[in-house]
Amino acid sequence: MTETARARLVLLVSVAGAMIVALDGTVLSVAQPSLQRDFGAGVAQVQWTSTSYLLAVAALLVVAGRLGDRYGHPLMLRLGLLGFAAASAGIALAPGIGWVIGLRAAQGVFGALLQPATLALLRSAYPEERLGRAVALRTSAIGVAAAAGPVLGGALVGPLGWRAVFVINVPVALASAAVTLAVRAPAPPRDGSQRLDLPGAALLTTALAALVHTLVGVPEHGWTAPPTLLGLTAVAALATAFAAHERRTSQPIVPRAVARSVPVTASMTLLLVTTAGMFGALFVTTFFLQNVLGYGPLDCGLRVLPLTVLMVLGAPVAGAALRRHGPRRTATAGSLLVVLGVAGLSRLDADSPWTVAGAAFAVLGAGFAAVMVTATGTVVGDAPPGYAGVVGGLKQTAMNVGPAFGIAVAAGMMLTGPQAGGGAAPRMGPALLVLAGVTALGLLPAALLPRGGAKPGKDGNSGKDGSPGEAVPRAGTPVEEDVR
């Protein structure tokens, strides 16, 4: 197989894996009311069909990436796809809501295995000058899958019931797993340098699970309620213990070469605050459009459609901008657009024409595409050799924790309004302005990204065309120190 054919095959597998996960999340939102009626389940139980998945995937992404670095990313991707198919089939046959919740958690475990692998394989298959294009195509595919989810879900749930949305995962995941058999990647090291530190993995997994669980509960409890304060205290204690353990161990879960990489840490911080701002804004505006203005789900979806369209169309444009202008300028421009989009939504009221919301959503989608392509390309391209999987896991963790944090901030603002029901609409503007402020924090890490223009191996940051390049270790660098 030629290198070009191999790269295309890897891109196909990467896109398919990413789309399966994106499609599954948005399809489920349409299926949940039918699932609730079928089992006679309570609202809290139905919410746990989403929460159990989110907890599992967010908690295990970094560990899964580390496993991929150790045992090979094609293997992790294959296991993730096969497990995802098996869990989906189990959910389709589930006899009760408890089974659905448990199997959704299992689905999250396998989703965590496959997501870092899809990014790490791109790094191994594409040279620096073509990596940005591959990442842009992957981003566009995720946008298409997310947008198609509600439509596909509606088409399936109506005539066939909620189980059909899980049945469709099975053949797609199995076919993708079969294709991975032809994927070849560099062999993982055999010297024990990627040994998994089980105590560190347990601490990190527990801390992330506690964080996500606490953030998910904020809309119900508020920021100052005992469950929230207790959860945040537990997260702080676990994070402190994890940091202390990482300093002592010779094989940390987050390698020192990764922790010291400014482009990688800046990109993940940028993704965290940007996804927080965007998904928090979507939470607020969806509430406003449906609960205040009285739009149905379809009308609401149509008003948000410009965001998805500009995200899909903007990804290849962002890839070209990344090659031409470098990560710093592209990410800064994208962050500014997201801030403007969120701030624009804060101006909405009952008398605003639909064009105002459409323009704000379009700006938000274009900015988010630029941030996604730039940060993902920089994370993958600047991952120290041998650590692409753990870096991909960190990136996906930021993409999972960010939305939970943004929704928690938005819900907390709305809960602090005057009366819960009547005061919620007036609080929409201030909540969105706070979210715009959160998003604006992304300008700080964006300014730390490479300018572009240096060759790989000289500064370890970017290629001569401004695209992310491979960090080539030199004598005495943290990469060598970790491998010793």
mmCIF file of C-alpha atoms in Angstrom, residues 278-305 307 345 348 361 407 410 414 428 432:
data_model
loop_
_atom_site.group_PDB
_atom_site.id
_atom_site.type_symbol
_atom_site.label_atom_id
_atom_site.label_comp_id
_atom_site.label_asym_id
_atom_site.label_seq_id
_atom_site.Cartn_x
_atom_site.Cartn_y
_atom_site.Cartn_z
ATOM 1 C CA MET A 278 -20.146 28.101 23.049
ATOM 2 C CA PHE A 279 -22.060 25.246 24.689
ATOM 3 C CA GLY A 280 -23.055 27.441 27.603
ATOM 4 C CA ALA A 281 -24.442 29.944 25.092
ATOM 5 C CA LEU A 282 -26.321 27.182 23.274
ATOM 6 C CA PHE A 283 -27.836 26.073 26.586
ATOM 7 C CA VAL A 284 -29.063 29.598 27.357
ATOM 8 C CA THR A 285 -30.367 30.437 23.901
ATOM 9 C CA THR A 286 -32.114 27.076 23.468
ATOM 10 C CA PHE A 287 -33.890 27.694 26.772
ATOM 11 C CA PHE A 288 -34.827 31.194 25.638
ATOM 12 C CA LEU A 289 -36.106 30.135 22.203
ATOM 13 C CA GLN A 290 -38.172 27.206 23.490
ATOM 14 C CA ASN A 291 -39.284 28.122 27.012
ATOM 15 C CA VAL A 292 -39.604 31.900 26.620
ATOM 16 C CA LEU A 293 -40.469 32.489 22.963
ATOM 17 C CA GLY A 294 -42.348 29.190 22.631
ATOM 18 C CA TYR A 295 -40.573 27.746 19.583
ATOM 19 C CA GLY A 296 -40.757 24.008 19.021
ATOM 20 C CA PRO A 297 -37.634 21.823 18.747
ATOM 21 C CA LEU A 298 -37.644 21.958 14.930
ATOM 22 C CA ASP A 299 -38.010 25.752 14.780
ATOM 23 C CA CYS A 300 -35.294 26.099 17.398
ATOM 24 C CA GLY A 301 -33.007 23.786 15.433
ATOM 25 C CA LEU A 302 -33.528 25.785 12.238
ATOM 26 C CA ARG A 303 -32.521 29.008 14.005
ATOM 27 C CA VAL A 304 -29.320 27.378 15.250
ATOM 28 C CA LEU A 305 -28.561 25.895 11.811
ATOM 29 C CA LEU A 307 -23.849 27.736 13.468
ATOM 30 C CA LEU A 345 -26.718 36.473 21.267
ATOM 31 C CA LEU A 348 -31.679 38.916 21.614
ATOM 32 C CA PHE A 361 -24.889 31.916 15.318
ATOM 33 C CA ILE A 407 -23.540 24.900 31.072
ATOM 34 C CA ALA A 410 -24.937 29.478 32.484
ATOM 35 C CA MET A 414 -29.953 31.826 35.559
ATOM 36 C CA MET A 428 -30.301 35.522 29.679
ATOM 37 C CA LEU A 432 -24.371 35.282 27.937
#
